[in-house]
C-alpha positions in Angstrom: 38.9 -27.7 64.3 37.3 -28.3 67.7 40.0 -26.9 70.2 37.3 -27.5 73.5 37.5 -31.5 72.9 41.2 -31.5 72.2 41.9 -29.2 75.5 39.1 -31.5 77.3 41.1 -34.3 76.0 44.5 -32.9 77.5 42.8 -31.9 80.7 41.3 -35.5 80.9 45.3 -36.6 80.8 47.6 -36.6 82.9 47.3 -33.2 84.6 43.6 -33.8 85.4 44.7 -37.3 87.3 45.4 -36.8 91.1 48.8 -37.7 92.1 48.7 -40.7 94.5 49.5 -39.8 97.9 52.9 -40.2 98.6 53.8 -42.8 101.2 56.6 -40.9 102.6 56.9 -37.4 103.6 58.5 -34.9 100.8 59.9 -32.1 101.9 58.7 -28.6 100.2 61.8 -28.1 98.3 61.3 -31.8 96.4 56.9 -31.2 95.9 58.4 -28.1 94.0 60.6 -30.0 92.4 57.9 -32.6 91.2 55.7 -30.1 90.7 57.9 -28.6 88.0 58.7 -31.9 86.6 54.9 -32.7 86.2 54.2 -29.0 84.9 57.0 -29.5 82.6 55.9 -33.4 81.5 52.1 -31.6 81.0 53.9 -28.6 79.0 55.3 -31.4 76.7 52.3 -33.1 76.2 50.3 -30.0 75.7 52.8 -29.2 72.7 52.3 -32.7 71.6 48.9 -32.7 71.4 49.3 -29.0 69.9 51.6 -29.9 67.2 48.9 -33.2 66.6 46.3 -30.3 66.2 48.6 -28.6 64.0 49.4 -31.2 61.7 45.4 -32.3 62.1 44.5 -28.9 60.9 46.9 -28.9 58.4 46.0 -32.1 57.0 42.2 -30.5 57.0 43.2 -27.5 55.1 45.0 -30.1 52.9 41.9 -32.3 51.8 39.8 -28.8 51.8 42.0 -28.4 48.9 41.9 -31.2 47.7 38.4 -31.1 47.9 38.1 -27.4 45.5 40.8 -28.9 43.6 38.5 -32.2 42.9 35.1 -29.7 42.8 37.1 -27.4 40.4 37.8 -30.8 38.3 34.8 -31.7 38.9 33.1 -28.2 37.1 35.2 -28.5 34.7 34.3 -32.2 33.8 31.0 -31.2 34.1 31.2 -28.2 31.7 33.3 -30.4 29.5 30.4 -33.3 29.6 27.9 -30.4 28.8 29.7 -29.4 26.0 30.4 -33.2 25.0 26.8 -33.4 24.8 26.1 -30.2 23.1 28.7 -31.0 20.3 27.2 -35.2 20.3 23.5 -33.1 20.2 25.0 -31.1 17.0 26.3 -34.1 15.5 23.1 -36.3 15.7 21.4 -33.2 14.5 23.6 -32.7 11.2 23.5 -36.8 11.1 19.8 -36.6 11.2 19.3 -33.6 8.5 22.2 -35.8 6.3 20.8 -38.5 6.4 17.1 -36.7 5.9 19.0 -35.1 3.1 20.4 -38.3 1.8 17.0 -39.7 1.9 16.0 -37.1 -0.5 18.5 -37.6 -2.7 17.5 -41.3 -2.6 13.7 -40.4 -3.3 15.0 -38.2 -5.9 17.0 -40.3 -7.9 13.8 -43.4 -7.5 11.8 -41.0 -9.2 14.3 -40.1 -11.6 14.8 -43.7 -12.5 10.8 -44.4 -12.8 10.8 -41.5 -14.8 13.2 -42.8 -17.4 12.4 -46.2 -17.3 8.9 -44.8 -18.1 10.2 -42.6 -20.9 12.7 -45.9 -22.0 9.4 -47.6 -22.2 8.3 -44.9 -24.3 10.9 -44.5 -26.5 10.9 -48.1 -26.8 6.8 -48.3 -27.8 7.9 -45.2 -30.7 11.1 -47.3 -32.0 8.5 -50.4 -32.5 5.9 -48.2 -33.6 8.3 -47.0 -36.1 9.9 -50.4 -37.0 6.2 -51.2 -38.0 5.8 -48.0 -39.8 9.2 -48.8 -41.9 7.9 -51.9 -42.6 4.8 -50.7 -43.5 6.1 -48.2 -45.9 8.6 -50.4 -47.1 6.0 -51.0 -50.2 6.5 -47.2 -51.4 10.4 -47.6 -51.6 9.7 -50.7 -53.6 7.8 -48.8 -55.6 10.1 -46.1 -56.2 12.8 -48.4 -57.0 10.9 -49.9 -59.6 10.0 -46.2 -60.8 13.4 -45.5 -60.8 13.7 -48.2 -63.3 11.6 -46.4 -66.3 12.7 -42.6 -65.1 15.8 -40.8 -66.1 17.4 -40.5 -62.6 19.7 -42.7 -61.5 18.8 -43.0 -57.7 15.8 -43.1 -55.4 17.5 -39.9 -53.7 17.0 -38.1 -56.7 13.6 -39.1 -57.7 12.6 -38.1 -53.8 14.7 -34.3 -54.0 12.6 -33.9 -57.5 9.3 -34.5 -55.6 10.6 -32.8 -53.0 11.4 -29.4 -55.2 8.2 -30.1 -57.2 6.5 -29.9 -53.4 8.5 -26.9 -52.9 7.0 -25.6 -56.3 3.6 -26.0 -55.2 3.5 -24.8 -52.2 5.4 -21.5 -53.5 2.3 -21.7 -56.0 -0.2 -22.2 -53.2 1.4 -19.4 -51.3 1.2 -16.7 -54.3 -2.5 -17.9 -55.5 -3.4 -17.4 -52.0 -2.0 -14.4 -51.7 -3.2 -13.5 -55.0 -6.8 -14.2 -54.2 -6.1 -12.3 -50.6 -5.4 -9.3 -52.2 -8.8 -9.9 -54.4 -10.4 -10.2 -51.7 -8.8 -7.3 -50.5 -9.9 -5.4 -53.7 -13.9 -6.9 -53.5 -14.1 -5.8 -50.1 -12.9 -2.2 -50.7 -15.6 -2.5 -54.1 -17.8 -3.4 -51.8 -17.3 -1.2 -49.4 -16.8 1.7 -52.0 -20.2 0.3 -53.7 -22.0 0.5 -49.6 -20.6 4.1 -49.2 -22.1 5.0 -53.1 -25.6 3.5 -52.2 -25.7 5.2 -48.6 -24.7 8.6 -50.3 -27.4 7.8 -53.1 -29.9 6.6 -50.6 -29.4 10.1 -48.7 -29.1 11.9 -51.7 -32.4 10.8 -52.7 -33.6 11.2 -49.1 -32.6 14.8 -49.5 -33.8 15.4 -52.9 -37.4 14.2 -51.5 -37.1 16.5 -48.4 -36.4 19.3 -50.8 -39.0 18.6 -53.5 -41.9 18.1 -50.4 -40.1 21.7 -49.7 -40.4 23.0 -53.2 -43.8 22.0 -53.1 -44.8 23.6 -50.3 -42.8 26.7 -51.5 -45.1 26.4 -54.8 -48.0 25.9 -52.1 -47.3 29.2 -50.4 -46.5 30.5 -53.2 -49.5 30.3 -55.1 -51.0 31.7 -51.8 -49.0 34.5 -52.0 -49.6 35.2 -55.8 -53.3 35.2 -55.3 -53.1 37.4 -52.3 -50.6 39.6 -55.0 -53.9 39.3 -57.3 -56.3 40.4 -54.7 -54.5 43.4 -53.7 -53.3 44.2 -57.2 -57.3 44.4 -57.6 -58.1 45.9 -54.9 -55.6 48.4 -55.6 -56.8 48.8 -58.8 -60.2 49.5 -57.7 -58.1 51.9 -54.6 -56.3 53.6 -57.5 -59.6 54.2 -59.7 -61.6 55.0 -56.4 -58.1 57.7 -55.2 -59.0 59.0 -59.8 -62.0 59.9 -59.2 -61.7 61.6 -55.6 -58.7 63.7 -57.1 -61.1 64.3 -60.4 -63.5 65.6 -58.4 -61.4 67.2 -56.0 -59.9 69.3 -58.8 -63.3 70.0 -60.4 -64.4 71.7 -56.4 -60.8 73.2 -56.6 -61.2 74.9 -60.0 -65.0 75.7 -58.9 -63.7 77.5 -56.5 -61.5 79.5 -58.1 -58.8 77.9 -57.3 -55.7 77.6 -60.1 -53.2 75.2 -60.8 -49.7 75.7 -62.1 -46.4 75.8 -60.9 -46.2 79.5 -60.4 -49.3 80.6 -59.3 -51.5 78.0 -58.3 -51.4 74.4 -56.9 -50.1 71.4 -58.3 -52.0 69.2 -59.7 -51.4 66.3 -58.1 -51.6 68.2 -54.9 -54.5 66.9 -53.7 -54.1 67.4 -49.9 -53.4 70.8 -50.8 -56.8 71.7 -53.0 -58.5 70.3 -50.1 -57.1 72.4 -47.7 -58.1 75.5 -50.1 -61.8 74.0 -50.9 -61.8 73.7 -46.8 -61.0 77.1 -46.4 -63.2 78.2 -49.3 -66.3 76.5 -47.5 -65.1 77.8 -43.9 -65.0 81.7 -45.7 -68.6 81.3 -47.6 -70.3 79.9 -44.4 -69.1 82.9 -42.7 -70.2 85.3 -45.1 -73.5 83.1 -45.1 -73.7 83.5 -41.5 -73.3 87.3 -41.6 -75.5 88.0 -44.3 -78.5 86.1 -42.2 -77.6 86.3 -38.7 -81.2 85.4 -37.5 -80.6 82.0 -39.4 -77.6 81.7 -37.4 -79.5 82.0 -34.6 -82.2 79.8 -35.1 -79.8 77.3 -36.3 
């Protein structure tokens, strides 16, 4: 509140006026007098104009609060607006992923419904196809009725289960003469087999037996190198032994020349014949020395 320009207004009243000069002569008693009446008349306008400030000021503070009030109102609409458009924001958003959803489901079903038209139109080619295939074969069930006519059954029904079992039949047939000639297969190839093994152990059998007869003949090879080496030195031993005869014949003829006996008491053996040469050694060794002391002047010469 601006107090200076309401006190400049009050001053500017009637207290700032100058009194008009009074035409008569007061005494001082009556200008105190006046002067209290016109201090009193300014005191009451000075309230007034305070109590006009008052109510001024209060009316101030009154729209001030009006004023929060409305701002307050105003934050609050605001916040309420901004969650208005939050929640309107959310809406549009689930709208939009419903109806993108929705969309989907449309999309979905369209290619459901081409897909079954398409297999309608399928089903619909196969139930022609097999209208034409009835008709078709409608020649075979005139012909089994007519069958029927010279057989002993009494309906088509039965005619077909009788083929049918007589199918059966064969097939059971089929089954056991291929598993019949399965398991003679079965039996070739373990012939066969059996009959490989026999020739590979007869092919190295007779790969063996040729290794050992090339061995037997070289053994008969070195053999007969062996029994004419046995020949040779069963002659030359012969020849040894006759040669080792004669040199203990003779060496038993120098033995007894020299006086020498044999027996097992007295003398030498007679197989000895290291022995009699020791004795004809010594027997030479004695007459050379008594040769050498009979003619000691042949020793010397000599």
């Amino acid at each position: 509140m601006d107090l200076e320009g309401c006190f400049g207004t009050i001053r500017a009243g009637p207290l700032g006026q100058k009194l008009p000069r009074a035409r008569y002569v007061t005494t001082g008693a009556t200008q105190m007098l006046e002067k209290r009446k016109e201090n009193a008349a300014a005191g009451e306008q000075l309230h007034a104009q305070i109590e006009v400030v008052e109510q001024k000021r209060t009316g101030l503070r009154q729209r001030r609060d009006e004023v929060h009030v409305k701002e307050e109102k105003l934050k609050e609409s605001l916040v309420n607006f901004a969650k208005f458009l939050k929640e309107n924001d959310a809406k549009c958003s689930r709208s939009t992923k419903k109806a993108e959803k929705e969309r989907q489901i449309v999309l979905q079903k369209e290619t459901e419904m081409e897909r079954l038209n398409r297999d309608c139109g399928a089903l619909d080619r196969r139930r022609q196809k097999l209208q034409r295939l009835v008709q078709r074969n409608a020649l075979y069930w005139h012909f089994l009725e007519q069958v029927l006519q010279t057989a002993k059954f009494e309906e088509v029904r039965e005619l077909v289960g009788r083929f049918e079992t007589l199918l059966v039949t064969k097939t059971q047939l089929c089954e056991r003469e291929s598993q019949a000639q399965e398991h003679l297969d079965r039996h070739r190839e373990t012939l066969q087999r059996d009959q490989d093994r026999q020739d590979c152990l007869l092919m190295h059998n007779n790969n063996l037996l040729s290794q050992l007869q090339t061995k037997l003949d070289h053994i008969r090879a070195e053999a007969l190198g062996w029994e004419s080496k046995w020949t040779h030195i069963q002659n030359t031993a012969a020849k040894e032994t006759l040669l080792l005869g004669q040199i203990k014949t003779v060496t038993l003829n120098l033995f007894h020349m020299t006086g020498g006996e044999v027996g097992e008491e007295h003398g030498v053996e007679i197989d000895d014949t290291e022995t009699q040469l020791d004795r004809i050694q010594i027997f030479i060794q004695k007459q050379t020395n008594v040769v050498n002391e009979i003619n000691p002047s042949d020793n010397l010469l000599n």
